[in-house]
Coordinates of C-alpha atoms in Angstrom, one line a residue:
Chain Z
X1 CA 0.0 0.0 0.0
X2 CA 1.6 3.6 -0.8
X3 CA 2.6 5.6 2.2
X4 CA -0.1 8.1 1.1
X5 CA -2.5 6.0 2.1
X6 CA -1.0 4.9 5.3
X7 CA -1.1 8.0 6.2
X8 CA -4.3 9.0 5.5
X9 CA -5.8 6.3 7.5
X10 CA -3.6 7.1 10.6
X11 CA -4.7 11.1 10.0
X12 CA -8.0 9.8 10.3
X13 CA -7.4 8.0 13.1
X14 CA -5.9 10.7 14.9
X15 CA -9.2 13.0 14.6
X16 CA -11.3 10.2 15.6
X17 CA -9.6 9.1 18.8
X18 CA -9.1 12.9 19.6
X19 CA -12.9 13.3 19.2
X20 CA -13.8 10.1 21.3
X21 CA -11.2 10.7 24.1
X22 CA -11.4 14.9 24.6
X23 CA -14.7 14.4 23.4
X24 CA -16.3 13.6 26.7
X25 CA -14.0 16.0 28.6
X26 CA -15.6 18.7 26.8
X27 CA -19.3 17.5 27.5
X28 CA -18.1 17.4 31.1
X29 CA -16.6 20.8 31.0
X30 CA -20.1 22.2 29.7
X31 CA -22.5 20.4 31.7
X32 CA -20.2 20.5 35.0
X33 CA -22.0 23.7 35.8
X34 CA -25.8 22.3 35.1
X35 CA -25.0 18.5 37.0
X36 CA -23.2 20.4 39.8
X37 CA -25.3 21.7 42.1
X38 CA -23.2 23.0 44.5
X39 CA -19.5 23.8 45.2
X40 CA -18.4 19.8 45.6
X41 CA -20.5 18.6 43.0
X42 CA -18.8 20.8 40.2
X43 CA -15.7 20.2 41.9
X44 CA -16.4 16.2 41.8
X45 CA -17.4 16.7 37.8
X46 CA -13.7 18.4 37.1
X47 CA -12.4 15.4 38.9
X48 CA -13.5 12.6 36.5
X49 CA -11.8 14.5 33.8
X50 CA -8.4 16.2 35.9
X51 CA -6.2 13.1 35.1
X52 CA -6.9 12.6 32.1
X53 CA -8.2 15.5 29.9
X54 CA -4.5 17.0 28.7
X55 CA -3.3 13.6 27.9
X56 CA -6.4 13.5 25.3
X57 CA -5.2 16.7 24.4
X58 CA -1.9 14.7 22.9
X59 CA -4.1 13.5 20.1
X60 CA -5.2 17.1 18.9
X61 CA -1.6 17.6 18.6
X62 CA -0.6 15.1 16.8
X63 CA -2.9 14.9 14.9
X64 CA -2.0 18.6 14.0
X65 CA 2.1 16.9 14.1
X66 CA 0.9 13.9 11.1
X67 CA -0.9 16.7 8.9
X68 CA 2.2 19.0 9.3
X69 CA 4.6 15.8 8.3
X70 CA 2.8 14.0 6.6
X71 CA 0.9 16.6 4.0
X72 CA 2.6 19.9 4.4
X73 CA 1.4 21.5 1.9
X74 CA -2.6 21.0 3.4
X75 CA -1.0 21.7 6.7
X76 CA 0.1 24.9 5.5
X77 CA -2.8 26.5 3.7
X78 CA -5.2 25.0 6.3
X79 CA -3.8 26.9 8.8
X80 CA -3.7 30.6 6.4
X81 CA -7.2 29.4 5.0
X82 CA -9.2 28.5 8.4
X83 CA -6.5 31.5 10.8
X84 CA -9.0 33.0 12.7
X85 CA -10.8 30.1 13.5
X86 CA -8.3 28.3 14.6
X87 CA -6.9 31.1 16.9
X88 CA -10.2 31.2 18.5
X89 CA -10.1 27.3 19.0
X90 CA -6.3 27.7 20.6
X91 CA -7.5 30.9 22.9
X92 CA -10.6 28.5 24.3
X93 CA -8.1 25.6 24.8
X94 CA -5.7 27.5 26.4
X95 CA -8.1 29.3 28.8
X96 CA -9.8 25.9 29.4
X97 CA -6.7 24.3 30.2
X98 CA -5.5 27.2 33.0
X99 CA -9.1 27.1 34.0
X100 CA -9.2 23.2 35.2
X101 CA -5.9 23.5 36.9
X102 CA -6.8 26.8 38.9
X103 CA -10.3 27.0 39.6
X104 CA -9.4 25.0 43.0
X105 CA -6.2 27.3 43.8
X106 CA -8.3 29.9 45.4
X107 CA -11.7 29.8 47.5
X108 CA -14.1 33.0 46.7
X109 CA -17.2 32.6 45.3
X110 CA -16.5 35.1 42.3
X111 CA -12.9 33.2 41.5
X112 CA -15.1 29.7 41.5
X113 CA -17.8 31.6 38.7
X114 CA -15.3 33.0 36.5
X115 CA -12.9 30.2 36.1
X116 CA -16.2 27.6 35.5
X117 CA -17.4 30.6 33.1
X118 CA -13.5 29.4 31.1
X119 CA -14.1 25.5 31.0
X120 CA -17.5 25.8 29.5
X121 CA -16.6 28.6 27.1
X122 CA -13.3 26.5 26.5
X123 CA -15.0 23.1 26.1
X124 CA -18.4 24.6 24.4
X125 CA -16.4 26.5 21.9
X126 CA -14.1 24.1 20.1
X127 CA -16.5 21.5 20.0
X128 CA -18.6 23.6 18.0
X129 CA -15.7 25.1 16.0
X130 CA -14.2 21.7 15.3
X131 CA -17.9 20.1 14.0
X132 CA -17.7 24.0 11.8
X133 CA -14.3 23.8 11.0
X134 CA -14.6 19.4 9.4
X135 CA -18.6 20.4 8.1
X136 CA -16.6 22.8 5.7
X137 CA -13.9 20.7 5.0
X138 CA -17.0 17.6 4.1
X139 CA -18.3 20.4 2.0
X140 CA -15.2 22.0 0.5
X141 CA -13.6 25.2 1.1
X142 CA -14.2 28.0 -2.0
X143 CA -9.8 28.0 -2.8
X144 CA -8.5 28.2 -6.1
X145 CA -4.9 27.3 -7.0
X146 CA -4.0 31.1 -5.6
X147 CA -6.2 31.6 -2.6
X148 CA -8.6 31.3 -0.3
X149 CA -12.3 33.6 -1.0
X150 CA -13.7 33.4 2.2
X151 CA -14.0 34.8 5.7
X152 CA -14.2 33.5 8.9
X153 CA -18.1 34.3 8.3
X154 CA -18.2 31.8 5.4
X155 CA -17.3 29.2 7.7
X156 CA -20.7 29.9 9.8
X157 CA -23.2 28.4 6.9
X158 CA -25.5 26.4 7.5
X159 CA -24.3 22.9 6.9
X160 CA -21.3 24.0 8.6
X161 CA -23.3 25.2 11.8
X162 CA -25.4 22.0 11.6
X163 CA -22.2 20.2 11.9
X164 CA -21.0 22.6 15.1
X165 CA -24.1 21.4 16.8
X166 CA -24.0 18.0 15.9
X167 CA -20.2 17.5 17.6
X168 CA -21.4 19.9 20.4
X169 CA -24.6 17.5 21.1
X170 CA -22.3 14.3 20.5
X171 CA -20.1 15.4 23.3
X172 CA -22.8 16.3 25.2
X173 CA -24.6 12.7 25.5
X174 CA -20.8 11.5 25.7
X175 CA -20.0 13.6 29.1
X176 CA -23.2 12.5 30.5
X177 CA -22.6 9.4 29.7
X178 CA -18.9 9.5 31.6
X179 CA -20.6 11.6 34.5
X180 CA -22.7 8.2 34.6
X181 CA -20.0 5.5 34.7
X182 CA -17.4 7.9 36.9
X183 CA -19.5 9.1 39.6
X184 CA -21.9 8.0 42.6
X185 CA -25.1 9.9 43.9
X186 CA -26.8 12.7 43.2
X187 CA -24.3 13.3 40.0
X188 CA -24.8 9.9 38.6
X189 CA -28.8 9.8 39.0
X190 CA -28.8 13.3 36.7
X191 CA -26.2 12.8 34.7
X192 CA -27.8 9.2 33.6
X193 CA -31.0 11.0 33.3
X194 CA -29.6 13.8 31.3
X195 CA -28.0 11.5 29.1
X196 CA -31.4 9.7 28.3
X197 CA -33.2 13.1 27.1
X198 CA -30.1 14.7 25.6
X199 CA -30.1 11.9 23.5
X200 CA -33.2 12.1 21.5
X201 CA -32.2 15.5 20.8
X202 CA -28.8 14.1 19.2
X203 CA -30.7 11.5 17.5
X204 CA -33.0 14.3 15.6
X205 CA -29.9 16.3 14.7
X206 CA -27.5 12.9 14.0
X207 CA -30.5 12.2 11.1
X208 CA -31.1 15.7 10.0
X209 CA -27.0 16.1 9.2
X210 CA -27.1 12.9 7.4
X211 CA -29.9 14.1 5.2
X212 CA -28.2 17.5 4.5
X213 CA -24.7 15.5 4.2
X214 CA -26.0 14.0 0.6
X215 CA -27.7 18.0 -0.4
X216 CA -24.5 20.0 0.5
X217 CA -21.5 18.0 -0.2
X218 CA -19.8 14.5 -1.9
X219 CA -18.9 12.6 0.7
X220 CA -21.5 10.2 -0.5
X221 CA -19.9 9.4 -4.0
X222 CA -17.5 7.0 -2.5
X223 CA -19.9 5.1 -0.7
X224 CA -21.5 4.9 -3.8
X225 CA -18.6 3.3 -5.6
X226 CA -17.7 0.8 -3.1
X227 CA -20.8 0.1 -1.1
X228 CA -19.3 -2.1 0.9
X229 CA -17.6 1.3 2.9
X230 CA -21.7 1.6 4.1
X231 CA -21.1 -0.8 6.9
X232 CA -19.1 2.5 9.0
X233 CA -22.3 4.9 8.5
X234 CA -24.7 2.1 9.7
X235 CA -22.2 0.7 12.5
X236 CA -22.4 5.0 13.7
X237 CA -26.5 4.8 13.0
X238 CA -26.4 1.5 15.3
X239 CA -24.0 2.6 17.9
X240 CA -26.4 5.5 18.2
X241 CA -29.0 3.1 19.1
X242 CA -27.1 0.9 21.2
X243 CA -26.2 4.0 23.4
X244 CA -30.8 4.5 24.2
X245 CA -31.0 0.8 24.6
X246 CA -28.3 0.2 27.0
X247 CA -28.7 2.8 28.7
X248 CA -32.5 2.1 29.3
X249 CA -31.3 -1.4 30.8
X250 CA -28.9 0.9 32.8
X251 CA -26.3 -0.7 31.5
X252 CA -24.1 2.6 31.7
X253 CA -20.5 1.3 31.0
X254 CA -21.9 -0.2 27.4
X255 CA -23.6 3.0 26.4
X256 CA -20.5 4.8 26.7
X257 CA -18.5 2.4 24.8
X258 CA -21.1 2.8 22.1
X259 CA -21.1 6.5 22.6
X260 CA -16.9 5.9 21.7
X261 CA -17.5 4.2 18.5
X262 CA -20.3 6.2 17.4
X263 CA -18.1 9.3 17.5
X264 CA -15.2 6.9 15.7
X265 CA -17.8 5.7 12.9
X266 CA -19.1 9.9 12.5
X267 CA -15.4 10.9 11.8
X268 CA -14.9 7.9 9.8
X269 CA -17.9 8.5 7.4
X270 CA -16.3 11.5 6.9
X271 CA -12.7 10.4 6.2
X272 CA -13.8 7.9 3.7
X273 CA -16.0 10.3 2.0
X274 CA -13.4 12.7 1.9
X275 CA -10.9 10.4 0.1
X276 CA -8.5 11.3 -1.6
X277 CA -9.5 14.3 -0.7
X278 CA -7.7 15.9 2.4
X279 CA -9.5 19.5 1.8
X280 CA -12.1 19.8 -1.8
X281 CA -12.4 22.9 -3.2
X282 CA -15.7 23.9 -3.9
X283 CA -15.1 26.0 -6.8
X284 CA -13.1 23.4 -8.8
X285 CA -11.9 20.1 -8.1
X286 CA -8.7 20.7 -9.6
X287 CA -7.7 22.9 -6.6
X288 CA -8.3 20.7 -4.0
X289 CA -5.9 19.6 -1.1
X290 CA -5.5 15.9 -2.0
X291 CA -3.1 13.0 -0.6
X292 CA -1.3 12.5 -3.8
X293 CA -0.5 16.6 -4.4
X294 CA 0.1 17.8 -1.0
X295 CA 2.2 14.8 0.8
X296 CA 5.8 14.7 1.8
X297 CA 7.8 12.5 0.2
X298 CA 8.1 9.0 0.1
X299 CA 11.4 9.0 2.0
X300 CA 9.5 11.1 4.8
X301 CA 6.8 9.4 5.1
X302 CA 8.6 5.8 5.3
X303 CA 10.6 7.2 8.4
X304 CA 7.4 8.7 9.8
X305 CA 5.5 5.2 9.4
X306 CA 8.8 3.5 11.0
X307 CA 8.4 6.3 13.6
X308 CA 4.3 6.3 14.6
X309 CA 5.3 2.2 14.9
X310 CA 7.5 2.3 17.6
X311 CA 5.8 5.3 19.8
X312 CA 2.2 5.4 18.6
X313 CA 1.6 1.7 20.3
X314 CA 3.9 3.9 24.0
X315 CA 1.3 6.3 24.0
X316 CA -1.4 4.4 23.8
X317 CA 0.0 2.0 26.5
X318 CA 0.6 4.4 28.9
X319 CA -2.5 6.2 28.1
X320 CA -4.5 3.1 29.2
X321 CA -2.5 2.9 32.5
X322 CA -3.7 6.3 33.7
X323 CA -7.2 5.1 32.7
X324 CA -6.9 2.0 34.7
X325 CA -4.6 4.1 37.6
X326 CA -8.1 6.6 37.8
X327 CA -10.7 4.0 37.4
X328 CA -12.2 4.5 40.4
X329 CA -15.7 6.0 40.4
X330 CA -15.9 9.1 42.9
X331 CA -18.5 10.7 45.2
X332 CA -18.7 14.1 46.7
X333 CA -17.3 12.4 49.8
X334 CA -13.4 12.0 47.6
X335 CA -13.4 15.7 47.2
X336 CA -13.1 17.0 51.2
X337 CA -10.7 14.0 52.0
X338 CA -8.3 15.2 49.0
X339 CA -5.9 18.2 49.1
X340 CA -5.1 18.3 45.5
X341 CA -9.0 19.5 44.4
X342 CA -9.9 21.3 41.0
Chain Q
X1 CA 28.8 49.1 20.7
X2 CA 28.0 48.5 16.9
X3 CA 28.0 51.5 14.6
X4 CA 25.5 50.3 11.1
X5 CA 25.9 53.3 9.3
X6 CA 29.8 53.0 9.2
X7 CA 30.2 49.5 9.2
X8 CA 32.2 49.4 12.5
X9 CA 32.4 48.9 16.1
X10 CA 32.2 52.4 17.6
X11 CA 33.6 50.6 20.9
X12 CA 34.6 47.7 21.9
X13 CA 35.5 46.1 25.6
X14 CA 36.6 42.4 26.5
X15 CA 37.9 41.4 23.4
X16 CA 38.6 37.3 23.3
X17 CA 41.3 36.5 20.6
X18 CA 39.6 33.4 18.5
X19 CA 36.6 33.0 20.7
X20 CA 34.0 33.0 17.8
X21 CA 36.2 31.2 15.9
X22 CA 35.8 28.0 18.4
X23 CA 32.1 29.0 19.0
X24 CA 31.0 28.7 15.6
X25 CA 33.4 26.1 14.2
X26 CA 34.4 24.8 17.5
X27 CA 37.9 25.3 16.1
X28 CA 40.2 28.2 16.9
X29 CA 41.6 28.7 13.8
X30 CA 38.3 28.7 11.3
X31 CA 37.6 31.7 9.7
X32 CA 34.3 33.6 10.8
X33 CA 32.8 35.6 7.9
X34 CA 32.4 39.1 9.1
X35 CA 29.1 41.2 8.7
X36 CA 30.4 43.0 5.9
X37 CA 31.1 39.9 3.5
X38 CA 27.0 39.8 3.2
X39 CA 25.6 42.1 1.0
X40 CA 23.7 45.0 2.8
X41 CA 20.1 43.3 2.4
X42 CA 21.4 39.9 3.8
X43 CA 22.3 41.7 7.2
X44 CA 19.9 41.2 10.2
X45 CA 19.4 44.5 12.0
X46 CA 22.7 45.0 14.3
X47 CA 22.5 46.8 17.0
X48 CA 19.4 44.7 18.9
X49 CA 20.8 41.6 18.2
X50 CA 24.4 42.8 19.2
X51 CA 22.5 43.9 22.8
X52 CA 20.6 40.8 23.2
X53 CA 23.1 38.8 22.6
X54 CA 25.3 40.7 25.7
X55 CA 22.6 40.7 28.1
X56 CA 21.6 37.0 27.9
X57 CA 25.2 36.4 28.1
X58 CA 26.2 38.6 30.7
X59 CA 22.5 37.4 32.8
X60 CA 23.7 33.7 32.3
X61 CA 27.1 34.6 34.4
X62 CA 25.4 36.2 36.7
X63 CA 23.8 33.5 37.5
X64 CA 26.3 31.4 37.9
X65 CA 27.9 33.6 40.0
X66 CA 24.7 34.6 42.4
X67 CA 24.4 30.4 42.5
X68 CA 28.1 30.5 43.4
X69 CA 27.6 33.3 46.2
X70 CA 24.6 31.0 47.6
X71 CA 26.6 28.0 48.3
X72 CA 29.8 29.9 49.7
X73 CA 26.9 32.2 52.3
X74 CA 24.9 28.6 53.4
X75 CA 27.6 26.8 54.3
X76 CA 27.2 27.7 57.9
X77 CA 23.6 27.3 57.5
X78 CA 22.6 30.8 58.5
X79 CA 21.6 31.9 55.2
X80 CA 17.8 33.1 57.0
X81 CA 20.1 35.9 58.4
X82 CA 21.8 37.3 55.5
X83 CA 18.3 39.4 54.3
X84 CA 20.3 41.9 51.8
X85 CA 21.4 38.5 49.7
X86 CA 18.0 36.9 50.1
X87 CA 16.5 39.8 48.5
X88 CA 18.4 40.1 45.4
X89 CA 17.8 36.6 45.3
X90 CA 13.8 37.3 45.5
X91 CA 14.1 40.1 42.8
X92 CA 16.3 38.1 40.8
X93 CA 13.5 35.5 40.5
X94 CA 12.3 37.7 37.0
X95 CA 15.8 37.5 35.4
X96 CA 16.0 33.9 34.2
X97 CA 12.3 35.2 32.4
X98 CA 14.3 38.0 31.0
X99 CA 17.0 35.7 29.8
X100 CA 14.9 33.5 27.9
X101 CA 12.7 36.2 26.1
X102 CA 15.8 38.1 24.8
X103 CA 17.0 34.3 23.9
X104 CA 14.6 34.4 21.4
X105 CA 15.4 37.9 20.4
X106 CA 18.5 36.7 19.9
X107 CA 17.4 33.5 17.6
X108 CA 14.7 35.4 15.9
X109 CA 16.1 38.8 14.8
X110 CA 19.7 37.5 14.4
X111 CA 18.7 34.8 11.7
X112 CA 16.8 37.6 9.8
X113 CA 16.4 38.0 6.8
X114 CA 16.1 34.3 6.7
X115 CA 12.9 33.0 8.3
X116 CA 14.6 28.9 7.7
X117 CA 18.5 29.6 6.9
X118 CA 19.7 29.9 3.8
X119 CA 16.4 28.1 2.3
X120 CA 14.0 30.6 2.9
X121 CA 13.5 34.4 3.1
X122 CA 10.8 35.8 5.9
X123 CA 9.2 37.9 3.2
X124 CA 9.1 34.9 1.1
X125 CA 7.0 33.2 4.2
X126 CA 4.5 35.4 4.4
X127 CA 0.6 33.9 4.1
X128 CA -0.8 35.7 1.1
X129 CA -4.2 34.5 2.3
X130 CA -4.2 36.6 5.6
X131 CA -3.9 40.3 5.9
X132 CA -2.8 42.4 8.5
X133 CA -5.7 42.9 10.4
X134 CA -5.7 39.7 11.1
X135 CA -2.3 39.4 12.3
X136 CA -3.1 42.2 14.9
X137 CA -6.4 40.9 16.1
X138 CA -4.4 37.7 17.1
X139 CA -1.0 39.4 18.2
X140 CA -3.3 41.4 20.5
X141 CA -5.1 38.7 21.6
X142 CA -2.6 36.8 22.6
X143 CA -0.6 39.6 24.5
X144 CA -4.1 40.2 26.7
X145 CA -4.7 36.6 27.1
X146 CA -0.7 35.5 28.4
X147 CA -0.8 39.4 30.3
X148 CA -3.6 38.2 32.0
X149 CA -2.8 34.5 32.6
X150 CA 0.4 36.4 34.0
X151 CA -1.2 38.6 36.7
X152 CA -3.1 35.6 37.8
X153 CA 0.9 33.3 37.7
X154 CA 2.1 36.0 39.9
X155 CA -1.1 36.5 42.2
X156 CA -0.8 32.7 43.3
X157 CA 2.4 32.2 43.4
X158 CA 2.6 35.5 46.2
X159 CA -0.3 33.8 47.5
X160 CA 0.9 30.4 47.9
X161 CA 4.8 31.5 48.9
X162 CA 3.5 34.2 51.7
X163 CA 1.4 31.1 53.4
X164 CA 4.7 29.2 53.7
X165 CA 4.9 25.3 53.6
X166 CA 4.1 24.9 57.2
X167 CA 0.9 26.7 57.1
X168 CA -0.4 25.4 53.8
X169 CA -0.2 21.8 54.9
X170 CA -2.1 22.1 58.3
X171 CA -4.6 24.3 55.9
X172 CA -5.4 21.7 53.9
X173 CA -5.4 19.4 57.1
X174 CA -7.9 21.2 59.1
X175 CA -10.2 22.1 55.7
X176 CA -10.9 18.6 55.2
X177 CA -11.6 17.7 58.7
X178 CA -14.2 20.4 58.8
X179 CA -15.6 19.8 55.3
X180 CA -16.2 16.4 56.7
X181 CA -18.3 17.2 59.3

């Protein structure tokens, strides 16, 4: 198989695990506010995500790292094309990321409000930016072989938006769902319960942005072709499922793993739409980003490959030992015993 | 003290015989190009990078030697009554900050007008597909949000240093004993 393609896959990869893993942290940083009632309750919904919520971080960044080394050339004009979105992606994440660690270094009321205020702005934000930011790149950016002629207002159309809101509710019912399995009391019993009614919600909006998928761009053509791709569109439809029925038989653990592959399968449909596409033009396809035109070269990407090998399988590893290290579920009653709070 | 308009040093102090020589060749005897073997528009503007480069030098020995000076005064252990040294230790705490940002003043305006060495030009560089305004939205943004995130550093690093270790840990003690009840 060509190092292209290798590549690819692994890009996709990256996005997808990023989305699954920081995906629930960024639920729990929006609802933290809504499922905490009180001072340890918030406190106790930061918990479930401190160990853990930079370290899914690591993804975004490499995944950032393969398109850099891997396809330069996309690398570089996604970055000019899409600026001012990304900046206000990086000034939420930054803000977010201060905000977790220091919203339990001081004890007023008004210090508590305004660092919460950061980690939902900071985890609302770039889920909805990153669902804007891939809903163009599904539909094409309008780039010919000079430049880009758009704003960060053509970003904001609708298909795009639908897409913002269709991440924001996946991570959403994904948080919940984490809340469910991490916690014990009050926090459990409404975060299972939000979970339940978010997710009709994300059902409506999961069927609606498949509909408007096949209006406003091609990512169907290649499902088309090889019809045998349609098993990752109805594994997502069936995970979606999966996630209301186990979680009716309160079977909380299962709905979150669906809840991870669902999010996997979303991205997925759209990498294998995309292909070879790594950004379309919408005004010709001659201009678009694809893996063939805008990769390194051969020689690169073999040492890359050799590379993710060896370290790609470390990271995971030791990722999965902080999981199992904080796989404890916590109640309001960890907070007061612990010095080290958020 | 570099003089640009004449091409010269309009005075010079310390002067180390074959120093450059082993610090860019790391051999004594190699021959440095000198300033004026580049044309004019190849030249990186002189006199900032000239002063950097001094005062991260000079900030790096003086740390060295302040380290020096607080292992010779703790030897007999009584360095909680030597006040005058322990406060240009405390002020000195900005320096190593000051070091490392004119570091990068070194790096960034020495290499110009280069932005990757001898590949690429800055001006070459520059993203056609963003304009200025853009540029200073985000240069401003970023010095508010790292100004702020800096007056928040400082405000809990007083806070937390004031309290002392002692304190803190029979804070945290009696907080959770009373939270518990």
């Amino acid at each position: 198989m060509e190092f292209q393609i290798i590549w690819f896959i692994l890009w996709g990869v990256l996005w997808a695990v990023y989305f699954m893993l920081d995906g629930f942290d960024f639920g729990v940083g929006m609802l933290h506010g809504f499922i905490g009632k009180n001072e340890a309750e918030k406190s106790l919904a930061i918990k479930t995500i401190g160990p853990v919520w930079d370290g899914n971080e690591v993804w975004l960044i490499t995944a950032g790292g393969a398109t850099f080394a891997a396809f330069p050339t996309t690398y570089a004009l996604m970055f000019s094309y899409l600026y001012s979105a990304l900046l206000i992606i990086l000034f939420a994440l930054i803000l977010r990321g201060v905000a977790i660690e220091f919203r339990g270094k001081g004890e007023s009321a008004v210090w508590k409000k305004v660092w919460d205020l950061a980690i939902f702005g900071g985890s609302f934000i770039p889920s909805l930016l990153f669902g804007v930011a891939f809903g163009n790149i599904f539909k094409g950016l309008p780039m010919d072989a000079q430049e880009y002629h758009g704003t960060l207002f053509t970003l904001l159309n609708p298909y795009g938006l639908l897409t913002g809101i269709f991440f924001v509710l996946l991570f959403l019912v994904h948080g919940s769902l984490w809340l469910s399995i991490k916690t014990k009391g009050d926090v459990k019993t409404r975060s299972e319960q939000l979970a339940g009614k978010m997710w009709y919600v994300l059902a409506i909006v999961a069927v609606c942005f498949l509909i408007y998928t096949s209006f406003a761009t091609d990512l169907y053509n290649n499902f088309i072709i090889m019809p045998l791709w349609f098993i990752i569109p109805i594994l997502a439809v069936t995970s979606l499922l999966s996630i209301k029925i186990f979680a009716g038989k309160k079977w909380f653990v299962a709905a979150f793993y669906s809840s991870c592959i669902l999010i996997v399968m979303v991205t997925f449909t759209g990498i294998v739409g995309l292909y070879p596409n790594l950004i379309p033009s919408n005004i010709d396809a001659q201009y678009s980003l694809t893996i063939f035109n805008s990769s390194s070269s051969p020689y690169t990407l073999k040492i890359m490959t050799i590379v993710a090998m060896i370290f790609v399988p470390i990271v995971i590893a030791y990722q999965i030992w902080i999981y199992r290290i904080f796989r404890h579920k916590l109640s309001t009653s960890d907070i007061v015993k612990d010095t080290e709070n958020y | 003290m570099p003089d640009p308009e004449n091409e010269r040093n309009a005075m010079e102090a310390f002067k180390v015989p074959k120093m450059l020589s082993y610090l860019a060749f790391h051999d004594s005897n190699a021959e440095v190009k000198g300033l004026k073997a580049y044309p004019k528009e190849d030249r990186p503007p002189v006199t900032l990078t000239f002063l950097s480069f001094r005062l991260m030098v000079g900030l790096g020995f003086l740390f060295i030697f302040l380290s020096f000076l607080s292992v010779v005064l703790s030897r007999k252990g009584n360095m909680e009554s030597k006040p005058f040294f322990l406060n240009i230790m405390l002020f000195s705490l900005i320096l190593p900050y000051i070091a490392v940002q004119i570091g990068w003043i070194v790096a960034e305006v020495g290499r110009q007008p280069w932005i990757v060495y001898s590949l690429l030009k800055t001006a070459d560089a520059v993203s056609k597909s963003i304009n200025t305004t853009q540029v200073l939205i985000s240069f401003v943004g970023f010095t508010l949000l790292y100004g702020f995130l800096a007056l928040i550093d400082v405000y809990l690093l007083t806070k937390y240093a004031k309290k002392g270790p002692e304190e803190i840990i029979s804070e945290m003690k009696s907080s959770s004993v009373a939270q518990e009840v």
